[in-house]
C-alpha positions as a Python dict, from the first residue, in 0.01 Angstrom:
ca = {
    (1, 'M'): (0, 0, 0),
    (2, 'A'): (-17, -293, -188),
    (3, 'I'): (-299, -464, -414),
    (4, 'L'): (-380, -838, -307),
    (5, 'A'): (-449, -1052, -614),
    (6, 'V'): (-642, -1335, -570),
    (7, 'N'): (-750, -1629, -809),
    (8, 'A'): (-1045, -1804, -668),
    (9, 'G'): (-1106, -2185, -810),
    (10, 'S'): (-1323, -2506, -730),
    (11, 'S'): (-1117, -2609, -470),
    (12, 'S'): (-790, -2377, -436),
    (13, 'L'): (-742, -1983, -378),
    (14, 'K'): (-410, -1847, -504),
    (15, 'F'): (-307, -1542, -347),
    (16, 'S'): (-41, -1305, -392),
    (17, 'L'): (47, -935, -250),
    (18, 'H'): (217, -698, -458),
    (19, 'P'): (360, -333, -262),
    (20, 'L'): (263, -15, -449),
    (21, 'T'): (620, 263, -476),
    (22, 'D'): (491, 571, -590),
    (23, 'G'): (183, 440, -769),
    (24, 'Q'): (378, 119, -907),
    (25, 'V'): (321, -244, -871),
    (26, 'Q'): (633, -428, -753),
    (27, 'P'): (730, -804, -743),
    (28, 'H'): (477, -956, -462),
    (29, 'L'): (594, -982, -122),
    (30, 'L'): (373, -1298, -61),
    (31, 'S'): (243, -1541, -249),
    (32, 'G'): (86, -1882, -198),
    (33, 'N'): (-190, -2143, -242),
    (34, 'I'): (-515, -2267, -62),
    (35, 'Q'): (-593, -2669, -138),
    (36, 'G'): (-834, -2870, -59),
    (37, 'L'): (-1091, -2648, -44),
    (38, 'E'): (-1375, -2937, -189),
    (39, 'P'): (-1631, -3012, 26),
    (40, 'G'): (-1472, -3265, 272),
    (41, 'G'): (-1143, -3185, 138),
    (42, 'A'): (-824, -3119, 418),
    (43, 'P'): (-781, -2762, 284),
    (44, 'A'): (-377, -2669, 366),
    (45, 'M'): (-226, -2340, 297),
    (46, 'G'): (138, -2327, 120),
    (47, 'W'): (307, -1961, 44),
    (48, 'Q'): (628, -1802, 30),
    (49, 'H'): (765, -1482, 210),
    (50, 'R'): (1087, -1326, 156),
    (51, 'G'): (1211, -1638, -2),
    (52, 'E'): (1121, -1882, 265),
    (53, 'K'): (865, -2119, 192),
    (54, 'H'): (586, -2220, 480),
    (55, 'Q'): (292, -2488, 487),
    (56, 'R'): (59, -2510, 762),
    (57, 'A'): (-270, -2706, 780),
    (58, 'L'): (-605, -2512, 859),
    (59, 'Q'): (-869, -2616, 1066),
    (60, 'V'): (-1249, -2594, 960),
    (61, 'P'): (-1471, -2583, 1212),
    (62, 'A'): (-1797, -2815, 1205),
    (63, 'G'): (-2090, -2660, 960),
    (64, 'A'): (-1801, -2395, 831),
    (65, 'S'): (-1730, -2326, 493),
    (66, 'P'): (-1383, -2439, 386),
    (67, 'F'): (-1339, -2160, 174),
    (68, 'G'): (-1457, -1916, 480),
    (69, 'A'): (-1177, -2093, 676),
    (70, 'A'): (-946, -2020, 439),
    (71, 'L'): (-1013, -1642, 376),
    (72, 'D'): (-978, -1623, 779),
    (73, 'A'): (-637, -1784, 765),
    (74, 'L'): (-539, -1542, 482),
    (75, 'R'): (-633, -1253, 688),
    (76, 'A'): (-426, -1390, 988),
    (77, 'L'): (-150, -1463, 774),
    (78, 'L'): (-133, -1105, 639),
    (79, 'G'): (-173, -951, 977),
    (80, 'E'): (172, -1176, 1088),
    (81, 'W'): (412, -916, 988),
    (82, 'A'): (477, -552, 1161),
    (83, 'D'): (584, -432, 837),
    (84, 'A'): (301, -572, 599),
    (85, 'P'): (161, -321, 345),
    (86, 'E'): (-192, -210, 385),
    (87, 'I'): (-448, -319, 107),
    (88, 'A'): (-546, -104, -111),
    (89, 'A'): (-772, -313, -313),
    (90, 'V'): (-853, -690, -401),
    (91, 'A'): (-746, -766, -766),
    (92, 'H'): (-978, -1086, -888),
    (93, 'R'): (-896, -1286, -1199),
    (94, 'V'): (-1212, -1365, -1397),
    (95, 'V'): (-1240, -1599, -1656),
    (96, 'H'): (-1495, -1422, -1880),
    (97, 'G'): (-1587, -1089, -1952),
    (98, 'G'): (-1762, -1158, -2234),
    (99, 'G'): (-1813, -867, -2540),
    (100, 'E'): (-1916, -636, -2251),
    (101, 'F'): (-1623, -573, -2065),
    (102, 'T'): (-1282, -520, -2214),
    (103, 'A'): (-1118, -392, -1947),
    (104, 'S'): (-1116, -418, -1560),
    (105, 'V'): (-1392, -283, -1356),
    (106, 'R'): (-1437, -224, -1011),
    (107, 'V'): (-1754, -480, -896),
    (108, 'D'): (-2067, -399, -789),
    (109, 'D'): (-2398, -642, -744),
    (110, 'A'): (-2496, -560, -1111),
    (111, 'V'): (-2164, -641, -1258),
    (112, 'L'): (-2158, -953, -1064),
    (113, 'A'): (-2526, -1020, -1176),
    (114, 'R'): (-2394, -912, -1580),
    (115, 'L'): (-2093, -1139, -1522),
    (116, 'A'): (-2271, -1468, -1405),
    (117, 'R'): (-2476, -1465, -1763),
    (118, 'F'): (-2096, -1631, -1895),
    (119, 'N'): (-2090, -1890, -1635),
    (120, 'S'): (-2222, -2149, -1843),
    (121, 'L'): (-1915, -2047, -2117),
    (122, 'A'): (-1638, -2124, -1883),
    (123, 'P'): (-1853, -2359, -1620),
    (124, 'L'): (-1488, -2504, -1430),
    (125, 'H'): (-1358, -2133, -1339),
    (126, 'Q'): (-1656, -1805, -1374),
    (127, 'P'): (-1919, -1937, -1106),
    (128, 'H'): (-1566, -1981, -887),
    (129, 'N'): (-1443, -1709, -976),
    (130, 'L'): (-1776, -1490, -899),
    (131, 'E'): (-1778, -1647, -546),
    (132, 'G'): (-1442, -1557, -488),
    (133, 'I'): (-1545, -1211, -499),
    (134, 'R'): (-1855, -1258, -312),
    (135, 'R'): (-1666, -1362, -49),
    (136, 'F'): (-1407, -1127, -19),
    (137, 'R'): (-1654, -859, -33),
    (138, 'A'): (-1845, -983, 296),
    (139, 'A'): (-1464, -1070, 461),
    (140, 'F'): (-1348, -738, 344),
    (141, 'P'): (-1615, -466, 358),
    (142, 'G'): (-1540, -159, 201),
    (143, 'L'): (-1205, -262, 4),
    (144, 'P'): (-1239, -227, -385),
    (145, 'Q'): (-1293, -526, -513),
    (146, 'I'): (-1157, -533, -882),
    (147, 'A'): (-1225, -800, -1176),
    (148, 'C'): (-982, -831, -1455),
    (149, 'F'): (-1087, -1021, -1721),
    (150, 'D'): (-885, -1321, -1932),
    (151, 'T'): (-1080, -1241, -2219),
    (152, 'A'): (-977, -813, -2254),
    (153, 'F'): (-646, -922, -2409),
    (154, 'H'): (-832, -1022, -2722),
    (155, 'A'): (-1095, -787, -2760),
    (156, 'H'): (-940, -614, -3040),
    (157, 'M'): (-916, -896, -3269),
    (158, 'P'): (-993, -829, -3608),
    (159, 'E'): (-1332, -937, -3752),
    (160, 'V'): (-1220, -1208, -3949),
    (161, 'D'): (-1081, -1416, -3656),
    (162, 'R'): (-1303, -1326, -3348),
    (163, 'A'): (-1669, -1449, -3646),
    (164, 'F'): (-1796, -1796, -3658),
    (165, 'A'): (-1945, -1880, -3972),
    (166, 'L'): (-2306, -1834, -3853),
    (167, 'P'): (-2591, -1707, -3921),
    (168, 'R'): (-2529, -1308, -3822),
    (169, 'A'): (-2830, -1334, -3600),
    (170, 'L'): (-2629, -1580, -3350),
    (171, 'S'): (-2339, -1335, -3420),
    (172, 'E'): (-2514, -1053, -3256),
    (173, 'Q'): (-2610, -1256, -2952),
    (174, 'G'): (-2274, -1234, -2897),
    (175, 'V'): (-2196, -1656, -3030),
    (176, 'R'): (-1827, -1539, -3140),
    (177, 'R'): (-1483, -1618, -3016),
    (178, 'Y'): (-1340, -1447, -2724),
    (179, 'G'): (-1025, -1584, -2638),
    (180, 'F'): (-876, -1626, -2277),
    (181, 'H'): (-556, -1637, -2076),
    (182, 'G'): (-542, -1315, -2184),
    (183, 'L'): (-377, -1182, -1810),
    (184, 'S'): (-98, -1423, -1879),
    (185, 'Y'): (-44, -1293, -2259),
    (186, 'Q'): (-21, -988, -2128),
    (187, 'Y'): (224, -1048, -1894),
    (188, 'I'): (470, -1267, -2102),
    (189, 'M'): (379, -966, -2393),
    (190, 'G'): (524, -706, -2156),
    (191, 'V'): (860, -917, -2077),
    (192, 'L'): (914, -1017, -2466),
    (193, 'Q'): (892, -624, -2514),
    (194, 'E'): (1100, -520, -2211),
    (195, 'R'): (1352, -809, -2304),
    (196, 'T'): (1360, -806, -2697),
    (197, 'I'): (1332, -616, -3022),
    (198, 'R'): (1117, -900, -3162),
    (199, 'G'): (900, -863, -2879),
    (200, 'N'): (713, -582, -3105),
    (201, 'G'): (707, -815, -3401),
    (202, 'R'): (532, -1161, -3477),
    (203, 'V'): (468, -1340, -3183),
    (204, 'V'): (333, -1666, -3103),
    (205, 'M'): (263, -1706, -2754),
    (206, 'A'): (216, -2093, -2600),
    (207, 'H'): (42, -2100, -2248),
    (208, 'L'): (35, -2485, -2182),
    (209, 'G'): (-80, -2607, -1861),
    (210, 'N'): (-376, -2785, -1736),
    (211, 'G'): (-567, -2548, -1934),
    (212, 'A'): (-385, -2458, -2248),
    (213, 'S'): (-342, -2241, -2576),
    (214, 'L'): (-155, -2045, -2781),
    (215, 'C'): (-201, -1669, -2887),
    (216, 'A'): (-43, -1465, -3186),
    (217, 'A'): (0, -1106, -3148),
    (218, 'H'): (142, -830, -3375),
    (219, 'G'): (279, -492, -3243),
    (220, 'G'): (173, -635, -2871),
    (221, 'T'): (-175, -685, -2995),
    (222, 'S'): (-376, -999, -2992),
    (223, 'V'): (-490, -1094, -3335),
    (224, 'A'): (-582, -1440, -3322),
    (225, 'T'): (-595, -1752, -3074),
    (226, 'T'): (-694, -2077, -3066),
    (227, 'M'): (-951, -2079, -2746),
    (228, 'G'): (-1306, -1929, -2900),
    (229, 'F'): (-1610, -1876, -2739),
    (230, 'S'): (-1550, -2104, -2482),
    (231, 'A'): (-1240, -2241, -2295),
    (232, 'L'): (-1307, -2561, -2493),
    (233, 'D'): (-1166, -2476, -2788),
    (234, 'G'): (-819, -2507, -2934),
    (235, 'L'): (-552, -2749, -2820),
    (236, 'M'): (-557, -3072, -2635),
    (237, 'M'): (-548, -2948, -2272),
    (238, 'G'): (-527, -3180, -1889),
    (239, 'T'): (-887, -3269, -1911),
    (240, 'R'): (-1036, -3072, -2186),
    (241, 'S'): (-1098, -3180, -2513),
    (242, 'G'): (-963, -2874, -2722),
    (243, 'A'): (-1117, -2848, -3057),
    (244, 'L'): (-1405, -3120, -3176),
    (245, 'D'): (-1606, -3165, -3486),
    (246, 'P'): (-1936, -3059, -3378),
    (247, 'G'): (-2040, -3369, -3546),
    (248, 'V'): (-1960, -3546, -3243),
    (249, 'L'): (-2168, -3391, -3028),
    (250, 'L'): (-2445, -3447, -3266),
    (251, 'Y'): (-2418, -3780, -3276),
    (252, 'L'): (-2374, -3817, -2911),
    (253, 'L'): (-2719, -3613, -2891),
    (254, 'E'): (-2861, -3896, -3126),
    (255, 'Q'): (-2734, -4167, -2846),
    (256, 'G'): (-2935, -4000, -2564),
    (257, 'W'): (-2654, -3847, -2401),
    (258, 'T'): (-2751, -3530, -2199),
    (259, 'H'): (-2603, -3225, -2137),
    (260, 'A'): (-2442, -3302, -1817),
    (261, 'R'): (-2321, -3609, -1929),
    (262, 'I'): (-2168, -3451, -2298),
    (263, 'E'): (-2025, -3145, -2027),
    (264, 'A'): (-1840, -3424, -1825),
    (265, 'L'): (-1668, -3520, -2116),
    (266, 'L'): (-1542, -3224, -2288),
    (267, 'Y'): (-1434, -3035, -1956),
    (268, 'R'): (-1329, -3327, -1675),
    (269, 'Q'): (-1267, -3646, -1914),
    (270, 'S'): (-1096, -3585, -2180),
    (271, 'G'): (-803, -3419, -2285),
    (272, 'L'): (-439, -3578, -2145),
    (273, 'L'): (-650, -3796, -1904),
    (274, 'G'): (-898, -3932, -2157),
    (275, 'V'): (-645, -4025, -2414),
    (276, 'S'): (-383, -4205, -2151),
    (277, 'G'): (-655, -4297, -1889),
    (278, 'I'): (-403, -4238, -1629),
    (279, 'S'): (-356, -3864, -1564),
    (280, 'A'): (-370, -3490, -1682),
    (281, 'D'): (-49, -3439, -1515),
    (282, 'M'): (188, -3401, -1773),
    (283, 'R'): (505, -3535, -1533),
    (284, 'R'): (327, -3843, -1444),
    (285, 'L'): (226, -3925, -1804),
    (286, 'R'): (646, -3856, -1865),
    (287, 'A'): (776, -4115, -1585),
    (288, 'E'): (467, -4379, -1748),
    (289, 'A'): (580, -4311, -2072),
    (290, 'A'): (951, -4385, -1964),
    (291, 'A'): (824, -4714, -1817),
    (292, 'G'): (652, -4824, -2122),
    (293, 'H'): (309, -4724, -2099),
    (294, 'G'): (178, -4713, -2499),
    (295, 'D'): (-120, -4471, -2416),
    (296, 'A'): (99, -4220, -2211),
    (297, 'R'): (333, -4172, -2508),
    (298, 'R'): (6, -4128, -2735),
    (299, 'A'): (-157, -3853, -2497),
    (300, 'I'): (190, -3699, -2534),
    (301, 'A'): (225, -3743, -2932),
    (302, 'Q'): (-88, -3615, -2962),
    (303, 'F'): (-55, -3291, -2690),
    (304, 'T'): (265, -3193, -2882),
    (305, 'H'): (100, -3212, -3217),
    (306, 'R'): (-161, -3004, -3119),
    (307, 'V'): (77, -2758, -3021),
    (308, 'V'): (284, -2775, -3350),
    (309, 'R'): (-24, -2817, -3614),
    (310, 'E'): (-176, -2460, -3434),
    (311, 'T'): (166, -2303, -3407),
    (312, 'G'): (166, -2342, -3767),
    (313, 'A'): (-170, -2189, -3827),
    (314, 'L'): (-114, -1876, -3651),
    (315, 'T'): (207, -1853, -3771),
    (316, 'A'): (19, -1791, -4175),
    (317, 'C'): (-232, -1601, -3975),
    (318, 'L'): (65, -1380, -3930),
    (319, 'Q'): (244, -1425, -4182),
    (320, 'G'): (598, -1551, -4037),
    (321, 'L'): (702, -1559, -3714),
    (322, 'D'): (960, -1371, -3512),
    (323, 'L'): (957, -1535, -3164),
    (324, 'L'): (780, -1804, -3038),
    (325, 'A'): (723, -1824, -2613),
    (326, 'F'): (662, -2095, -2377),
    (327, 'S'): (469, -2055, -2076),
    (328, 'G'): (235, -2233, -1823),
    (329, 'G'): (327, -2503, -1618),
    (330, 'I'): (444, -2761, -1892),
    (331, 'G'): (561, -2499, -2132),
    (332, 'E'): (759, -2360, -1843),
    (333, 'N'): (851, -2679, -1703),
    (334, 'D'): (854, -2965, -1957),
    (335, 'A'): (1194, -2925, -2182),
    (336, 'Q'): (1150, -3212, -2357),
    (337, 'L'): (813, -3083, -2492),
    (338, 'R'): (967, -2787, -2618),
    (339, 'E'): (1259, -2969, -2750),
    (340, 'E'): (1020, -3182, -2942),
    (341, 'A'): (772, -2936, -3040),
    (342, 'C'): (1059, -2707, -3217),
    (343, 'A'): (1231, -3019, -3370),
    (344, 'Q'): (897, -3025, -3572),
    (345, 'L'): (894, -2622, -3640),
    (346, 'G'): (1273, -2663, -3800),
    (347, 'W'): (1128, -2588, -4133),
    (348, 'M'): (1070, -2205, -4044),
    (349, 'G'): (1453, -2200, -3973),
    (350, 'L'): (1349, -2248, -3610),
    (351, 'R'): (1694, -2394, -3364),
    (352, 'I'): (1658, -2434, -3010),
    (353, 'D'): (2001, -2466, -2810),
    (354, 'A'): (1947, -2818, -2634),
    (355, 'A'): (2205, -2696, -2295),
    (356, 'R'): (1996, -2364, -2278),
    (357, 'N'): (1695, -2528, -2319),
    (358, 'R'): (1816, -2775, -1990),
    (359, 'Q'): (1881, -2529, -1831),
    (360, 'V'): (1606, -2280, -1801),
    (361, 'E'): (1622, -2007, -1519),
    (362, 'G'): (1355, -1765, -1515),
    (363, 'A'): (1243, -1549, -1833),
    (364, 'C'): (1519, -1656, -2085),
    (365, 'A'): (1638, -1715, -2443),
    (366, 'I'): (1686, -2037, -2567),
    (367, 'H'): (1720, -2024, -2951),
    (368, 'A'): (2036, -2122, -3102),
    (369, 'P'): (2266, -1858, -3294),
    (370, 'D'): (2124, -1958, -3589),
    (371, 'S'): (1807, -1952, -3547),
    (372, 'R'): (1583, -1793, -3752),
    (373, 'I'): (1298, -1699, -3481),
    (374, 'E'): (1394, -1657, -3151),
    (375, 'V'): (1277, -1903, -2899),
    (376, 'W'): (1194, -1807, -2489),
    (377, 'V'): (1041, -1960, -2205),
    (378, 'V'): (875, -1689, -1978),
    (379, 'P'): (714, -1823, -1621),
    (380, 'T'): (364, -1620, -1632),
    (381, 'D'): (265, -1409, -1343),
    (382, 'E'): (-129, -1366, -1420),
    (383, 'G'): (-137, -1191, -1007),
    (384, 'R'): (114, -881, -1111),
    (385, 'V'): (-125, -826, -1437),
    (386, 'A'): (-415, -842, -1224),
    (387, 'A'): (-254, -614, -959),
    (388, 'R'): (-135, -408, -1195),
    (389, 'E'): (-481, -345, -1375),
    (390, 'A'): (-625, -244, -1027),
    (391, 'A'): (-409, 34, -936),
    (392, 'A'): (-469, 158, -1285),
    (393, 'L'): (-791, 178, -1208),
    (394, 'L'): (-797, 335, -852),
    (395, 'R'): (-576, 582, -1018),
    (396, 'G'): (-830, 680, -1271),
}
């Protein structure tokens, strides 16, 4: 038996197949990503199986849905190996569970309807996550579909961090800080607790990618995080603004901006893309900055500054820091960002080993021997966490 973990986005479908051995979830046997699923796109599937990488273009029949073609291709791929395990359930990453869903749940029509209420709080993710569940339910009838929530890891944050300084009536309506990237933080936390005793202490985890956030944890439990009511708050991101003075929004409304225009600005036109005017991709911005592009340098410096500033704030919440961990596409792969951020945090007694930082492979420590704070890089695996959640729910 195996759990199929999936993450359905607006134009892509990530997947991984995790075998079950004595009820325990194993590392993925198969993983991949189907891209180009937006209208008019050119769908293509890339996957890795037993260490070998493959690529295949997908044909979409006239009038058919690209996502439907992706599901057909995935089903065909899963059936190509004689030793492929039987799928016990599909585990879906769902960004927002609100205050109602604080643990993974088997999905039915009522659950889908309740989750749809959070679409406006995560418009880049939630509607596509739920549409993915609907399509998998139709494609795999009778197979349990399990929703696993990014907000669940933060469900028990202290009220002092969870609450906004708003009238109680709004708080009672659910206007509060929820936090996100929870599946990633759950995985990182588990790795750290297995690898170092400091993983049970005061930890700041940095999930840095196109979406970016920080999380402070103590004893393995989230106590504060930079994202809030929506996935807009906190750090500067690829195309999202991060924390912003609410007065800016009032000003834009006075200037006649519509809800749709403001939403596009905050979610799709800001962040690294907005500041640089070039790209949301840190790799391209590094190349442009090296070539002397001033706006690219400014975007990178602003992104790094926000990471440093919020790390300091979360360290204050923890009343000290034992370990700092980097993850996500930027956190795992951008050695220069780790070096620059850690240099600016050197006042805390944090030191990294330059050679280790440049030669990261898998989950590893990169701090220098004389560092007062451990520094780790942990490649995240949200799919494996979702698969574990689904397996536990099935057992229960």
